[in-house]
XYZ file of C-alpha atoms in Angstrom:
679
model
C 12.384 2.699 52.307
C 10.890 5.117 49.991
C 12.084 8.800 50.165
C 10.069 12.056 50.285
C 11.002 12.587 46.958
C 8.751 9.651 45.665
C 5.806 10.764 47.165
C 6.351 14.518 45.990
C 6.581 12.840 42.524
C 3.428 10.989 42.669
C 0.101 12.055 41.402
C -3.097 10.093 42.161
C -5.586 11.485 39.784
C -9.085 10.652 38.331
C -10.373 11.542 34.635
C -13.888 12.226 34.674
C -16.528 13.961 32.255
C -20.176 13.834 30.768
C -20.644 11.067 28.650
C -19.195 11.708 24.934
C -17.031 14.702 26.187
C -13.867 12.643 24.823
C -12.753 11.541 28.354
C -11.622 7.953 27.334
C -9.951 9.395 23.926
C -7.921 11.835 26.339
C -6.920 9.014 28.388
C -5.770 6.892 25.498
C -3.765 9.594 24.280
C -2.098 10.047 27.807
C -1.187 6.437 27.877
C 0.351 6.786 24.048
C 2.396 9.790 24.748
C 3.634 8.693 28.291
C 4.834 5.399 26.385
C 2.319 3.316 28.388
C 0.805 2.447 25.275
C 2.375 1.727 21.851
C -0.808 2.336 19.995
C -3.762 4.593 19.938
C -6.793 3.041 21.116
C -9.937 4.473 19.494
C -13.155 4.168 21.238
C -15.144 4.286 17.970
C -13.094 1.216 17.122
C -13.569 -0.797 20.318
C -9.864 -0.827 20.977
C -9.545 1.806 24.005
C -7.146 0.063 26.380
C -9.061 1.302 29.528
C -12.479 0.404 28.216
C -11.664 -3.452 28.137
C -15.019 -5.142 29.194
C -16.930 -6.518 26.097
C -19.978 -4.185 27.186
C -17.861 -1.300 27.076
C -16.444 -2.057 23.667
C -19.504 -2.767 22.249
C -21.203 0.429 23.281
C -18.519 2.531 23.113
C -19.009 4.046 26.651
C -17.044 3.681 29.871
C -18.971 1.362 32.520
C -16.376 0.639 35.165
C -13.544 2.671 36.506
C -10.074 1.259 35.340
C -6.556 1.782 36.906
C -3.423 2.361 35.260
C -0.060 3.732 35.964
C 2.349 5.868 33.664
C 5.274 8.188 33.747
C 5.663 11.769 32.985
C 8.503 14.206 33.439
C 10.068 11.797 36.028
C 6.514 11.644 37.868
C 4.599 8.664 38.493
C 1.043 9.120 37.667
C -1.752 6.832 38.976
C -4.850 7.409 36.696
C -8.416 6.052 37.416
C -10.586 6.406 34.191
C -14.277 6.821 35.418
C -17.505 6.386 33.745
C -19.332 9.043 32.156
C -22.802 7.719 32.136
C -24.950 8.708 35.262
C -26.260 4.859 35.726
C -22.390 4.398 36.982
C -21.960 7.421 38.971
C -21.036 5.316 41.981
C -17.756 4.378 39.894
C -16.901 8.204 39.988
C -17.783 8.587 43.595
C -15.581 6.036 45.160
C -12.977 6.990 42.778
C -12.931 10.566 43.885
C -12.840 9.438 47.594
C -9.348 8.075 47.049
C -8.168 10.397 44.516
C -5.714 13.542 45.284
C -6.596 15.329 41.866
C -9.061 15.261 38.808
C -9.061 16.196 35.170
C -12.559 17.064 34.308
C -13.019 16.939 30.485
C -15.701 19.248 28.941
C -17.034 19.186 25.106
C -16.466 22.594 23.800
C -19.487 22.482 21.748
C -21.851 20.999 24.757
C -20.291 22.852 27.388
C -21.042 22.362 31.084
C -23.265 19.182 30.660
C -25.264 17.386 33.484
C -22.755 14.517 34.227
C -19.674 16.778 34.261
C -21.731 18.974 36.716
C -22.489 15.913 38.931
C -18.707 15.043 38.823
C -17.587 18.557 39.579
C -19.725 18.705 42.876
C -18.493 15.008 43.986
C -15.035 16.394 43.679
C -15.914 19.352 45.720
C -17.698 16.946 48.416
C -14.242 15.269 48.747
C -12.222 18.687 48.418
C -10.429 17.286 45.422
C -8.297 20.164 43.419
C -9.181 20.140 39.678
C -7.772 20.833 36.278
C -10.059 21.446 33.566
C -9.544 20.284 29.978
C -11.736 21.804 27.233
C -11.981 19.127 24.495
C -13.183 18.886 20.713
C -11.800 22.465 19.938
C -11.627 21.030 16.122
C -15.794 20.726 16.191
C -18.219 23.112 14.527
C -19.654 24.938 17.371
C -16.743 24.917 19.683
C -16.894 27.708 22.163
C -13.990 27.916 24.516
C -14.999 31.339 26.181
C -18.666 30.243 26.517
C -17.823 26.892 28.198
C -15.383 28.931 30.894
C -18.564 31.306 31.239
C -20.846 28.250 31.960
C -18.188 26.997 34.569
C -18.227 30.322 36.260
C -22.176 30.370 36.518
C -22.726 26.706 37.338
C -19.581 25.820 39.767
C -18.705 27.412 43.232
C -15.027 27.930 41.627
C -12.885 30.217 39.629
C -11.657 28.972 36.208
C -8.154 30.388 35.449
C -7.586 30.090 31.506
C -3.650 29.154 31.321
C -4.248 28.608 27.360
C -6.213 30.042 24.638
C -6.928 28.285 21.470
C -4.925 28.627 18.400
C -7.772 29.154 15.926
C -11.325 27.457 16.500
C -13.471 24.807 14.672
C -11.769 23.540 11.227
C -9.116 26.218 11.727
C -7.918 24.901 15.130
C -4.215 24.315 14.973
C -2.691 24.497 18.463
C -2.881 26.376 21.911
C -1.141 29.733 23.181
C 0.590 29.150 26.185
C -0.050 32.349 28.258
C 2.670 31.670 30.904
C 5.278 31.329 28.244
C 3.824 33.580 25.794
C 4.325 31.136 23.071
C 2.068 29.043 20.712
C 1.913 25.267 20.660
C 1.598 23.518 17.425
C 1.431 19.403 16.867
C 2.906 17.646 13.955
C 0.159 15.434 12.524
C 2.732 13.199 10.823
C 3.869 11.822 13.695
C 0.274 11.796 15.418
C 1.213 14.802 17.560
C 4.368 13.132 19.324
C 6.309 16.057 17.870
C 5.165 19.453 18.858
C 6.843 22.800 19.218
C 7.033 26.201 20.412
C 6.913 29.501 18.395
C 6.090 33.102 18.814
C 2.665 34.449 19.020
C 1.534 35.265 15.361
C 0.917 39.192 15.198
C -2.954 38.579 14.771
C -3.119 36.968 17.936
C -0.534 38.856 19.732
C -2.761 41.796 21.448
C -5.601 39.038 22.425
C -2.948 36.722 23.978
C -1.577 39.611 26.010
C -4.930 40.758 27.355
C -5.937 37.203 28.355
C -2.362 36.838 29.999
C -2.862 40.224 31.996
C -6.032 38.951 33.205
C -4.524 35.712 34.336
C -1.743 37.587 36.276
C -4.400 40.231 37.716
C -6.428 37.246 39.184
C -3.464 35.588 40.675
C -2.455 38.802 42.040
C -5.471 38.812 44.099
C -4.602 35.405 45.358
C -0.701 35.598 45.758
C 1.306 38.580 47.658
C 4.556 37.866 45.705
C 2.790 37.761 42.581
C 0.733 41.012 43.494
C 3.792 42.803 44.475
C 5.584 42.409 41.372
C 2.249 43.318 39.469
C 1.694 46.367 41.091
C 5.472 47.561 40.435
C 5.158 46.453 36.772
C 8.139 44.140 37.043
C 8.736 40.932 35.148
C 7.305 37.777 36.817
C 9.387 34.595 36.264
C 7.577 31.420 34.762
C 8.412 29.638 37.779
C 6.665 32.186 40.285
C 3.632 32.016 38.098
C 3.540 28.104 38.044
C 4.008 28.048 41.838
C 1.226 30.505 42.401
C -1.087 28.699 40.246
C -0.198 25.346 42.177
C -0.755 26.701 45.402
C -4.190 28.407 44.467
C -5.103 25.014 42.810
C -4.347 22.845 45.988
C -6.188 25.402 47.986
C -9.250 25.117 45.746
C -9.228 28.792 44.981
C -8.718 28.288 41.278
C -9.231 25.606 38.332
C -6.560 26.048 35.763
C -8.154 25.611 32.387
C -6.291 23.856 29.063
C -7.855 23.155 25.847
C -7.382 20.973 22.763
C -8.672 18.006 20.449
C -7.572 14.632 21.755
C -8.985 13.004 18.930
C -6.678 15.067 16.693
C -3.785 14.577 18.970
C -3.504 18.232 20.218
C -3.271 19.540 23.552
C -2.715 16.324 25.380
C 0.984 17.067 26.510
C 0.533 20.414 28.075
C -2.338 18.627 30.032
C 0.059 16.114 31.526
C 2.163 19.317 32.309
C -0.559 20.717 34.387
C -1.117 17.593 36.046
C 2.342 17.365 37.262
C 2.764 21.121 37.985
C -0.686 21.937 39.586
C -2.442 18.798 40.931
C -1.194 17.791 44.477
C 1.010 14.981 45.550
C -0.059 12.661 48.600
C 2.258 14.982 50.709
C 0.293 18.157 49.576
C -3.062 16.882 50.890
C -3.974 16.832 54.670
C -3.333 13.972 56.548
C -5.970 11.258 56.602
C -8.145 11.246 59.764
C -10.267 8.328 61.343
C -11.661 6.856 64.448
C -9.895 4.365 66.642
C -12.310 1.674 67.421
C -10.907 0.852 70.611
C -10.420 4.315 72.121
C -13.306 6.038 70.139
C -10.861 8.856 69.532
C -9.955 10.756 66.382
C -6.545 9.422 64.737
C -4.343 11.323 62.116
C -2.319 9.381 59.272
C 0.395 11.394 57.570
C 1.328 10.253 54.114
C 4.361 8.537 54.898
C 5.865 5.015 54.634
C 7.061 5.375 58.451
C 3.304 5.887 59.804
C 1.370 2.759 60.544
C -0.670 1.096 57.895
C -4.047 2.738 56.825
C -5.669 1.664 53.540
C -9.039 2.025 52.210
C -10.659 -0.626 49.898
C -12.817 1.467 47.150
C -13.458 -1.255 44.436
C -13.990 -5.071 44.352
C -13.830 -6.804 40.977
C -14.029 -10.562 40.305
C -11.045 -11.756 38.333
C -11.340 -15.359 37.030
C -13.580 -16.246 39.980
C -10.939 -14.619 42.421
C -11.767 -11.528 44.379
C -9.361 -8.764 43.276
C -9.373 -5.635 45.752
C -8.319 -2.303 44.983
C -6.757 -0.345 47.961
C -5.566 3.374 48.137
C -2.579 3.264 50.831
C -2.560 6.715 52.607
C 0.051 5.600 55.201
C 2.409 2.904 55.818
C 3.734 -0.155 53.536
C 2.544 -3.364 52.172
C 4.381 -6.681 51.263
C 3.023 -9.752 49.512
C 2.529 -12.193 52.294
C 1.377 -9.652 55.007
C -1.182 -10.349 57.491
C -3.543 -7.432 57.421
C -6.262 -6.255 59.936
C -9.762 -5.332 58.443
C -10.753 -2.722 61.239
C -14.508 -2.561 59.685
C -14.815 -6.382 60.318
C -12.747 -6.817 62.995
C -10.985 -9.901 60.773
C -7.364 -10.526 59.845
C -6.485 -11.647 56.588
C -3.346 -12.486 54.468
C -2.199 -10.969 51.264
C -1.541 -13.501 48.604
C -0.364 -11.044 45.933
C 0.293 -7.309 45.118
C -0.770 -6.133 41.694
C 0.099 -2.804 39.673
C -2.910 -2.640 37.177
C -3.167 -1.482 33.767
C -6.888 -1.729 32.863
C -7.240 -5.371 33.135
C -3.590 -6.403 32.819
C -1.415 -6.418 35.856
C 2.386 -6.660 36.958
C 3.302 -8.470 40.041
C 5.126 -6.293 42.600
C 6.583 -7.314 46.004
C 5.691 -3.961 48.025
C 3.748 -0.824 47.948
C 3.986 2.392 49.804
C 2.050 5.499 51.032
C 0.394 7.191 48.146
C 0.164 4.284 46.144
C -3.118 2.851 44.299
C -2.486 -1.197 44.281
C -4.745 -4.320 43.627
C -4.504 -7.157 45.962
C -5.508 -10.817 46.211
C -6.180 -13.278 48.740
C -8.718 -10.920 50.755
C -11.842 -13.185 51.020
C -13.911 -11.129 53.768
C -13.465 -7.470 52.597
C -15.776 -5.325 50.847
C -16.096 -1.747 49.222
C -15.640 0.765 52.005
C -13.363 -1.099 54.516
C -10.417 -0.149 56.179
C -7.060 -1.929 56.192
C -4.671 -1.176 58.871
C -2.032 -2.109 61.366
C -3.684 -4.129 64.190
C -1.453 -2.763 66.592
C -2.428 0.916 65.665
C -6.270 0.493 64.322
C -8.019 3.228 62.595
C -11.381 3.251 60.800
C -11.616 5.585 57.785
C -14.590 7.303 56.737
C -16.685 4.958 54.468
C -17.807 5.719 50.822
C -21.410 7.147 50.271
C -23.681 4.952 48.286
C -26.503 5.927 46.186
C -29.892 4.308 46.427
C -31.504 2.496 43.633
C -34.232 3.870 41.564
C -35.298 1.278 39.380
C -36.070 -2.484 39.723
C -36.528 -5.655 37.373
C -37.503 -9.239 37.957
C -35.449 -12.074 36.814
C -35.759 -15.830 36.805
C -33.511 -18.576 36.022
C -34.345 -20.523 33.001
C -33.345 -23.910 34.436
C -32.398 -25.427 37.854
C -29.088 -25.532 36.834
C -29.106 -21.897 36.061
C -30.394 -21.072 39.376
C -27.622 -22.241 40.984
C -25.189 -20.376 38.911
C -27.636 -17.416 39.340
C -27.214 -17.090 43.086
C -23.227 -17.334 42.904
C -22.975 -14.928 40.363
C -25.274 -12.342 42.014
C -23.327 -12.483 45.452
C -20.380 -11.892 42.966
C -21.733 -8.868 41.323
C -23.153 -7.351 44.544
C -19.555 -7.658 46.093
C -18.358 -5.444 42.945
C -21.385 -3.133 42.740
C -22.688 -1.511 46.045
C -25.468 0.081 44.002
C -26.733 -3.346 42.898
C -29.532 -4.759 45.250
C -30.938 -8.008 45.262
C -34.201 -9.517 46.698
C -35.946 -12.774 46.332
C -39.893 -12.283 45.967
C -41.477 -15.350 47.752
C -44.892 -14.596 46.120
C -44.024 -14.606 42.620
C -40.827 -16.970 42.813
C -38.701 -14.376 41.149
C -35.371 -12.511 42.017
C -35.607 -8.701 41.831
C -32.565 -6.711 40.760
C -32.491 -3.097 41.623
C -30.264 -0.410 40.598
C -29.450 3.116 39.010
C -31.028 3.180 35.744
C -32.004 0.916 32.596
C -28.584 0.751 31.453
C -27.210 -0.516 34.723
C -29.609 -3.273 34.884
C -29.096 -4.272 31.114
C -25.107 -4.419 31.607
C -25.701 -6.552 34.940
C -27.903 -9.095 32.771
C -25.893 -9.170 30.207
C -22.622 -9.899 32.478
C -24.754 -12.787 34.203
C -24.590 -14.585 30.940
C -21.312 -13.674 29.606
C -19.121 -14.068 32.785
C -21.172 -16.609 34.577
C -23.127 -18.622 31.960
C -26.466 -18.002 33.952
C -29.314 -17.595 31.331
C -32.449 -15.720 32.859
C -35.682 -14.525 31.636
C -35.864 -10.866 32.145
C -39.283 -8.914 33.113
C -39.908 -5.281 32.521
C -38.058 -2.527 34.336
C -40.251 -1.188 37.328
C -39.595 2.072 39.401
C -38.580 1.637 43.100
C -40.594 3.581 45.650
C -40.430 4.776 48.859
C -43.242 5.505 51.531
C -43.745 8.542 54.123
C -46.285 10.143 56.432
C -48.132 13.245 55.925
C -49.373 14.091 59.483
C -48.159 13.778 63.084
C -49.387 10.931 65.371
C -48.954 9.344 68.865
C -48.886 5.870 68.831
C -48.076 2.828 71.362
C -47.453 -1.057 70.740
C -48.054 -3.681 73.127
C -46.453 -7.205 73.017
C -47.092 -9.911 75.723
C -46.141 -13.571 74.997
C -44.639 -16.900 76.343
C -41.976 -17.795 74.149
C -39.841 -20.927 74.985
C -41.210 -21.031 78.859
C -40.177 -17.200 79.255
C -42.507 -14.293 79.327
C -41.659 -11.515 76.967
C -43.450 -8.042 77.798
C -42.866 -4.799 75.832
C -44.734 -1.659 75.886
C -43.736 1.337 73.708
C -44.957 4.680 73.000
C -43.821 6.816 70.068
C -44.477 10.252 68.125
C -44.215 9.981 64.409
C -43.806 13.249 62.583
C -43.293 13.791 58.953
C -39.943 15.981 57.689
C -39.239 17.922 54.712
C -38.205 15.934 51.550
C -34.616 14.456 51.565
C -35.078 14.480 55.543
C -34.082 11.120 55.785
C -35.034 9.027 59.053
C -34.082 10.588 62.226
C -34.974 8.604 65.669
C -34.711 10.720 68.823
C -35.020 9.762 72.566
C -37.357 12.253 74.236
C -38.456 10.298 77.587
C -41.634 11.169 79.285
C -40.790 12.924 82.344
C -39.999 10.443 85.255
C -39.350 7.559 82.801
C -36.191 5.261 83.685
C -35.385 2.883 80.932
C -32.341 0.764 80.812
C -30.090 1.406 77.529
C -30.562 -2.123 76.590
C -34.256 -1.647 76.100
C -33.718 1.526 74.693
C -31.416 0.212 71.894
C -34.068 -2.797 71.374
C -36.871 -0.288 70.758
C -34.682 1.776 68.192
C -33.788 -1.644 66.525
C -37.634 -2.607 66.199
C -38.396 0.702 64.746
C -35.592 0.395 62.152
C -37.087 -2.964 61.195
C -40.217 -1.207 60.543
C -38.972 1.667 58.793
C -37.272 -0.792 55.890
C -40.775 -2.435 55.173
C -43.270 0.348 55.088
C -46.998 -0.036 55.174
C -48.315 0.651 51.721
C -46.405 -1.671 49.591
C -43.169 -2.890 51.671
C -40.991 -0.108 50.535
C -38.736 1.758 53.081
C -40.035 4.868 54.870
C -38.130 8.116 54.459
C -38.631 11.686 55.482
C -39.738 10.681 58.984
C -39.044 11.678 62.405
C -39.605 8.863 65.216
C -39.624 10.103 68.709
C -39.044 7.488 71.425
C -41.239 8.403 74.513
C -40.617 5.064 76.416
C -43.327 2.974 77.756
C -44.406 1.032 80.640
C -42.298 -2.056 82.341
C -43.236 -5.179 83.958
C -40.761 -6.300 86.414
C -39.078 -9.452 85.566
C -41.149 -9.761 82.231
C -40.092 -7.032 80.261
C -37.363 -8.024 77.567
C -35.405 -6.732 74.995
C -37.165 -8.936 72.571
C -40.481 -7.838 73.743
C -39.477 -3.976 73.672
C -38.236 -4.516 69.881
C -41.578 -6.224 68.807
C -43.738 -3.677 70.510
C -41.577 -0.710 69.028
C -41.982 -2.253 65.484
C -45.774 -2.868 66.004
C -46.257 0.720 67.230
C -44.293 2.199 64.390
C -46.417 0.087 61.668
C -50.038 0.929 63.516
C -48.848 4.749 63.703
C -47.847 4.812 60.010
C -51.315 3.850 59.194
C -52.817 6.481 61.208
C -50.577 9.092 59.854
C -51.928 9.337 56.210
C -49.131 6.946 54.624
C -48.327 8.074 50.802
C -46.272 6.450 48.259
C -43.393 8.371 47.056
C -41.834 7.664 43.377
C -38.311 8.723 42.139
C -38.243 12.204 40.343
C -35.311 12.718 37.651
C -33.429 15.772 36.801
C -33.813 15.291 32.793
C -31.422 17.422 30.455
C -32.067 17.553 26.692
C -29.970 19.180 24.125
C -32.163 19.444 21.052
C -32.048 21.392 17.857
C -34.295 24.790 18.590
C -36.674 23.850 15.588
C -37.967 20.951 17.641
C -38.093 22.453 21.094
C -42.045 23.231 21.004
C -42.371 19.528 20.379
C -39.765 18.706 23.173
C -41.249 20.664 25.816
C -44.891 19.715 25.095
C -43.888 16.052 25.504
C -42.312 16.890 28.822
C -45.471 18.263 30.078
C -47.416 15.287 29.013
C -45.064 13.124 31.134
C -46.128 15.453 34.121
C -42.653 17.194 34.079
C -41.534 20.696 35.193
C -39.448 22.692 32.883
C -36.629 24.113 35.004
C -34.711 26.045 32.479
C -34.013 26.453 29.075
C -30.571 27.655 27.596
C -29.727 28.577 24.115
C -26.392 26.915 22.595
C -26.009 28.433 19.216
C -28.406 26.262 17.065
C -29.215 23.938 19.646
C -31.081 24.683 23.103
C -30.576 22.725 26.487
C -33.732 22.115 28.145
C -33.723 21.061 31.780
C -36.757 19.648 33.514
C -37.668 17.400 36.481
C -39.816 14.348 35.444
C -41.309 11.309 37.139
C -39.122 8.346 36.435
C -42.109 6.066 35.749
C -43.010 8.581 32.916
C -39.426 8.413 31.343
C -39.529 4.509 30.314
C -39.263 4.395 26.348
C -38.200 8.015 26.135
C -34.975 7.799 24.229
C -37.086 6.201 21.299
C -39.812 8.706 21.611
C -37.500 11.913 21.556
C -35.511 10.355 18.607
C -38.752 9.984 16.582
C -39.805 13.623 17.591
C -36.328 15.263 16.586
C -35.491 13.344 13.500
C -32.756 11.292 15.834
C -30.991 14.515 16.582
C -31.738 15.359 20.177
C -29.851 13.712 23.030
C -30.763 13.472 26.455
C -29.466 12.502 30.137
C -31.118 12.094 33.460
C -29.938 11.709 37.032
C -31.899 10.867 40.368
C -33.038 14.221 42.096
C -35.501 13.503 44.972
C -38.671 11.381 45.727
C -41.951 13.000 45.490
C -45.762 11.926 45.714
C -46.408 9.229 43.024
C -49.284 9.847 40.622
């Protein structure tokens, strides 16, 4: 049986960042310094341990979240390395759902960039405590204070610098530890394995003491024990400062900030110390809650091996044709050979193997307990977001939120043999990736893939060939639209027909009302005065409406931002059936939409462009030509950060146009913002 100390010495963390902030390099250094890897894998050489997919190694980016475990200061750290590209943000979302803490990596030159901002808000959504690591302090233009200032401006969090850099840009030599009041420097000859503490140089002393006093003053506002000693002017022990930072971090009041240069092997060991000292163990987080599917009552599971089993499947992968399921165990224990209950599907399944993962390598284990992140083989019916539990004590945990795709692409198999492979491959890829949607178009005889961006679909089609040997012809990417209405209407639908020697009658009255953008779909029961309708008929009416919502009336796209009010309808004794009501409701919805000024909506993207200031005019002019709206311009030294909202339809081919207009010196990222009227 696992002791309490095992849990208190466990950390489940994610490492996340904007693309090219150095996140994977940070992870590789962590693995090296903890003894998990014996060689430093470099992203630019295509040798990063955690970027093991061929597509990742070729592109130098992280595509899929990879899991590993390492040890530091007698603590077991489970790490999930997540993608930085917005097309793969679901990997970040589902990782943060099951993690207890996060390290967010920032580039000291780029500062707070769009995807790091997205990641930060995703972590806030799940109440995940964070440590910030400001990387690339050795780069020209590195601005530690500027990055912290941006964090204060853009996040609803209070950054607490516990280090300051010892030199910047070419002169970056190490960091000043404000808690110990010492400077830390690294030995280049040992690739940063050897490092040491020394007194702060005289020229830095006054600055360091000033920063330390600010740190203590901020902690005094949050901790009574620190406040008392601070006001009395008495010395505060290091252990008390560390404990105060830990409490404030776990309660989401502050974010400790450290810095370094992972590529130059500086700053990683103190980052590991920060993970151990300040981020929570499974014991420090609130007990997980869920719904008992039998009693419909809330259930609580404390992080303990003694509690009934509760685990969440947060990731599915295909491993040589077999399904590999990643689980976060919140309570209880798992053993190889155990029969488990999938509360989301009401099915029992048996574990064949338990595996502790290290990227794409694995170590077979016989058991796992509360707080562990583990991979399981043998579960066939499971999918992402399912809850695994003890059947005698069932629980349904909150599922993972998934994003709607914004871009689609038609593909077709090159030969009948490829068609067979294609169907199998797409089913497996959809199991892995909840943001991938597949639809067969009867009119064109093409398969339509929908995903989060051009890169996302490009990687999917590449995997079809490499992993499944399914050769396909690929069409041009197309925007995924939505539909909505622009005015309020009342409508009704009537169905009366004999089917299979049985009469089916249905009569339904509806009100359709437009809602604000991002309003979603709302179905409200507001029965007419005196109307008495059995619940099974009302449920059938709602089902009919939902079917109508999925197919729209203009181009077959789902309808959004609409409120459907169910008023009821007439009934015929012995003839009114659920089927009749369902068809009548679907018909009423369709007719109502046609009368309510339906309109097509297209995805609008939030685009962030970093460009040398001399090209700013050309960049802004091009954005306007694409019907974009400038949201803000922020100077960052020799470059400017331009934020704009632009219809996705106008952004195809933008990377080539931007490179051409700026001599290849500008970069951009974009992420989905909202749906709006298509031009």
